[in-house]
Short mmCIF file of C-alpha atoms and ligand atoms in Angstrom, two decimals:
data_model
loop_
_atom_site.label_atom_id
_atom_site.label_comp_id
_atom_site.label_asym_id
_atom_site.label_seq_id
_atom_site.Cartn_x
_atom_site.Cartn_y
_atom_site.Cartn_z
CA MET A 1 0.00 0.00 0.00
CA LYS A 2 1.52 3.29 -1.15
CA LEU A 3 0.26 5.81 1.35
CA ALA A 4 -0.05 9.55 1.35
CA VAL A 5 -0.56 11.08 4.79
CA PHE A 6 -2.37 14.43 4.98
CA ALA A 7 -1.67 16.48 8.12
CA SER A 8 -1.82 20.07 9.34
CA GLY A 9 -0.15 20.00 12.74
CA SER A 10 2.27 18.22 15.01
CA GLY A 11 2.11 14.95 13.12
CA SER A 12 2.32 12.51 16.01
CA ASN A 13 -0.04 10.22 14.09
CA PHE A 14 2.07 10.61 10.95
CA GLN A 15 5.03 9.51 13.10
CA SER A 16 3.17 6.53 14.53
CA ILE A 17 2.41 5.29 11.00
CA VAL A 18 6.02 5.75 9.91
CA ASN A 19 7.28 4.00 13.06
CA ALA A 20 4.93 1.05 12.48
CA ILE A 21 6.32 0.68 8.97
CA HIS A 22 9.92 0.81 10.25
CA GLU A 23 9.08 -1.80 12.89
CA GLY A 24 7.39 -4.15 10.40
CA ARG A 25 3.91 -3.77 11.93
CA LEU A 26 2.50 -2.09 8.84
CA ASP A 27 3.14 -3.42 5.38
CA ALA A 28 3.04 -0.10 3.52
CA SER A 29 5.16 2.90 2.63
CA VAL A 30 4.52 6.58 3.22
CA GLU A 31 5.44 8.02 -0.17
CA VAL A 32 4.44 11.61 0.45
CA LEU A 33 3.12 13.99 3.10
CA ILE A 34 0.51 16.55 2.06
CA CYS A 35 0.40 19.54 4.40
CA ASP A 36 -1.67 22.72 4.22
CA LYS A 37 0.41 24.57 6.86
CA PRO A 38 3.93 25.25 5.60
CA ASP A 39 5.24 25.81 9.16
CA ALA A 40 3.67 22.71 10.74
CA PHE A 41 5.95 20.47 12.81
CA VAL A 42 4.89 17.44 10.74
CA ILE A 43 7.09 18.81 7.92
CA GLU A 44 10.15 18.50 10.16
CA ARG A 45 9.19 14.93 10.89
CA ALA A 46 8.88 14.14 7.17
CA THR A 47 12.23 15.76 6.43
CA LYS A 48 13.89 13.71 9.16
CA GLU A 49 12.37 10.55 7.70
CA ASN A 50 13.39 11.48 4.13
CA ILE A 51 9.75 11.48 3.09
CA PRO A 52 8.91 13.99 0.36
CA TYR A 53 6.23 16.52 1.16
CA PHE A 54 3.98 18.94 -0.63
CA ALA A 55 3.13 22.01 1.45
CA PHE A 56 0.57 24.48 0.18
CA GLN A 57 -1.57 27.36 1.36
CA ALA A 58 -5.21 27.15 0.36
CA LYS A 59 -5.50 30.93 0.11
CA GLU A 60 -3.07 30.93 -2.80
CA TYR A 61 -5.55 29.01 -4.93
CA GLU A 62 -8.78 30.16 -6.47
CA ASN A 63 -10.81 27.44 -4.78
CA LYS A 64 -10.71 23.91 -3.30
CA THR A 65 -10.95 22.28 -6.74
CA ALA A 66 -7.81 24.13 -7.85
CA TYR A 67 -5.60 22.99 -4.98
CA GLU A 68 -7.07 19.49 -4.90
CA ARG A 69 -6.13 19.13 -8.59
CA VAL A 70 -2.55 20.01 -7.71
CA ILE A 71 -2.65 17.55 -4.80
CA ILE A 72 -3.85 14.82 -7.20
CA GLU A 73 -0.90 15.57 -9.51
CA LYS A 74 1.47 15.07 -6.55
CA LEU A 75 -0.30 11.87 -5.49
CA GLU A 76 -0.10 10.48 -9.01
CA GLU A 77 3.60 11.36 -9.25
CA HIS A 78 4.13 9.20 -6.18
CA GLY A 79 1.84 6.36 -7.31
CA ILE A 80 -0.41 6.76 -4.26
CA ASP A 81 -3.20 4.24 -3.83
CA PHE A 82 -4.41 5.08 -0.32
CA ILE A 83 -4.73 8.25 1.76
CA ALA A 84 -4.65 8.55 5.56
CA LEU A 85 -5.78 11.86 7.02
CA ALA A 86 -4.00 12.51 10.31
CA GLY A 87 -5.00 15.85 11.78
CA TYR A 88 -5.72 17.39 8.37
CA MET A 89 -7.92 20.35 9.21
CA ARG A 90 -9.77 20.67 5.91
CA LEU A 91 -12.78 18.99 4.42
CA ILE A 92 -11.96 16.79 1.45
CA GLY A 93 -13.78 18.02 -1.66
CA PRO A 94 -15.43 16.16 -4.53
CA THR A 95 -12.29 16.42 -6.71
CA LEU A 96 -10.25 14.21 -4.37
CA LEU A 97 -13.20 12.03 -3.33
CA GLU A 98 -13.97 11.15 -6.94
CA ARG A 99 -10.34 10.35 -7.74
CA TYR A 100 -9.84 8.14 -4.65
CA PRO A 101 -13.27 6.59 -3.91
CA GLU A 102 -13.22 4.54 -0.68
CA LYS A 103 -9.48 5.06 -0.49
CA ILE A 104 -9.39 7.88 2.05
CA VAL A 105 -9.60 7.33 5.82
CA ASN A 106 -9.51 9.69 8.77
CA ILE A 107 -8.79 9.40 12.49
CA HIS A 108 -10.97 11.40 14.85
CA PRO A 109 -10.45 11.82 18.61
CA SER A 110 -13.94 10.87 19.80
CA LEU A 111 -16.42 8.03 19.53
CA LEU A 112 -18.31 9.27 16.46
CA PRO A 113 -21.05 10.27 15.95
CA SER A 114 -20.42 12.06 19.25
CA PHE A 115 -18.32 15.22 19.08
CA PRO A 116 -17.61 15.62 15.36
CA GLY A 117 -15.68 18.62 14.07
CA LYS A 118 -13.04 20.70 15.78
CA ASP A 119 -11.82 20.25 19.36
CA ALA A 120 -13.46 16.88 19.95
CA ILE A 121 -11.38 16.40 23.09
CA GLY A 122 -12.47 19.77 24.52
CA GLN A 123 -16.07 18.97 23.60
CA ALA A 124 -15.88 15.65 25.48
CA PHE A 125 -14.25 17.34 28.49
CA ARG A 126 -16.91 20.05 28.68
CA ALA A 127 -19.71 17.52 28.28
CA GLY A 128 -18.35 15.61 31.28
CA VAL A 129 -18.61 12.24 29.55
CA LYS A 130 -17.09 9.28 31.35
CA VAL A 131 -16.19 7.44 28.17
CA THR A 132 -14.78 8.89 24.98
CA GLY A 133 -12.40 7.40 22.45
CA VAL A 134 -11.04 7.25 18.95
CA THR A 135 -12.71 6.53 15.60
CA ILE A 136 -11.25 5.63 12.23
CA HIS A 137 -13.66 6.06 9.35
CA TYR A 138 -13.85 6.33 5.60
CA VAL A 139 -14.06 9.89 4.40
CA ASP A 140 -17.11 11.20 2.60
CA ALA A 141 -18.22 14.73 1.81
CA GLY A 142 -19.40 15.45 5.36
CA MET A 143 -17.54 16.48 8.49
CA ASP A 144 -16.46 13.24 10.25
CA THR A 145 -19.47 11.37 8.84
CA GLY A 146 -18.20 8.48 6.67
CA PRO A 147 -18.63 4.77 7.45
CA ILE A 148 -16.89 3.72 10.66
CA ILE A 149 -14.05 1.19 10.36
CA ALA A 150 -12.71 0.95 13.92
CA GLN A 151 -13.31 2.47 17.33
CA LYS A 152 -11.67 2.22 20.70
CA ALA A 153 -13.14 3.53 23.94
CA VAL A 154 -11.16 5.46 26.56
CA ASP A 155 -12.48 5.55 30.15
CA LEU A 156 -12.28 8.89 31.90
CA GLU A 157 -11.77 9.33 35.64
CA GLU A 158 -13.24 12.00 37.91
CA ASP A 159 -10.21 14.25 37.91
CA GLU A 160 -9.34 14.35 34.20
CA THR A 161 -8.17 17.57 32.58
CA GLU A 162 -8.29 18.33 28.89
CA GLU A 163 -4.57 17.60 28.82
CA SER A 164 -4.88 14.23 30.55
CA ILE A 165 -7.72 13.23 28.20
CA ALA A 166 -5.63 14.29 25.20
CA ALA A 167 -2.71 12.18 26.42
CA LYS A 168 -4.92 9.08 26.76
CA ILE A 169 -6.53 9.67 23.37
CA HIS A 170 -3.21 10.13 21.58
CA GLU A 171 -1.81 6.94 23.09
CA VAL A 172 -4.78 5.01 21.73
CA GLU A 173 -4.57 6.77 18.35
CA HIS A 174 -0.93 5.86 17.91
CA ALA A 175 -1.76 2.17 18.37
CA ILE A 176 -5.07 1.93 16.54
CA TYR A 177 -4.21 3.86 13.35
CA PRO A 178 -1.32 1.68 12.19
CA GLU A 179 -3.23 -1.46 13.29
CA THR A 180 -6.30 -0.47 11.29
CA LEU A 181 -4.28 0.50 8.23
CA GLN A 182 -2.63 -2.90 8.38
CA LYS A 183 -6.07 -4.59 8.44
CA ILE A 184 -7.17 -2.50 5.46
CA GLN A 185 -3.95 -3.37 3.63
CA ALA A 186 -4.48 -7.09 4.33
CA ASN A 187 -8.02 -6.89 2.93
CA LEU A 188 -6.94 -4.96 -0.15
CA SER A 189 -4.17 -7.39 -0.98
CA ARG A 190 -6.55 -10.36 -0.63
CA VAL A 191 -8.47 -9.29 -3.76
C1 LIG B 201 -5.43 13.81 16.36
O1 LIG B 201 -6.04 13.85 17.63
C2 LIG B 201 -6.40 13.33 15.33
O2 LIG B 201 -7.34 12.42 15.82
C3 LIG B 201 -7.11 14.61 14.95
O3 LIG B 201 -6.09 15.57 14.95
C4 LIG B 201 -5.08 15.20 15.88
C5 LIG B 201 -3.76 15.25 15.16
O4 LIG B 201 -2.66 15.09 16.03
N1 LIG B 201 -7.81 14.46 13.71
P1 LIG B 201 -1.20 14.87 15.44
O5 LIG B 201 -0.91 16.06 14.52
O6 LIG B 201 -1.19 13.57 14.69
O7 LIG B 201 -0.28 14.87 16.61
#
C-alpha cells in the first residue's frame, strides 16, 4: 500500500504510521506527506524521515478544486493508492473524493457520531462524559461522517483535565491507526 498522509499540525499520528512501517507492523510505505500549513511540525518529521512533502496554502488558490487538482498531480507522481488523514484540518472536496473513492480514511479523537468537528477532546471534556475514544472512518463529503471502520473507547476518571484526556486519546490513536491500516492493507491485498 503506497500511502499519502495528509496532516496540518504536530504529526504525532504521521510519526506513529512511519514508526509502524519501520518496525514491520504495517506493510506499507509513506510516499508523500501533504500539508496545508507550511510551518507545521509534521514537515520537520517528514524531512527527518526522508519522506517527500507537498506544502501548500489554500488561500493561494482560487478554490478547493484548484488545490485538490494540484494535490492529485502530486499523489499520481508518487503512485499513491491510499490516503490517511491525520490531523488534516480541511474537508476533502469532490475532486479528491472522486479520484480516490473509498481510499481515504480519517482518524478522529472521539467516539463518532459524538463530538464531530473541531476540538473533539475539549467537547468531550466540557460535556463531562465518562467514556470517549477514537474513531477511524472512511471519508465522505461530510464532516467526520463516513462509514466507521474501527473504534476504541477510553475511560475517563473523575479528575481528568483536557490535557490528561488528550494524552490518553493520543496513546490510543498511535496504536489503533497503524493497526487499522494494516487490516485495510491485508483486505486490499486479498483481492
Ligand atoms: C489527532 O487527535 C487526530 O485524531 C485529529 O487531529 C489530531 C492530530 O494530532 N484528527 P497529530 O498532529 O497527529 O499529533
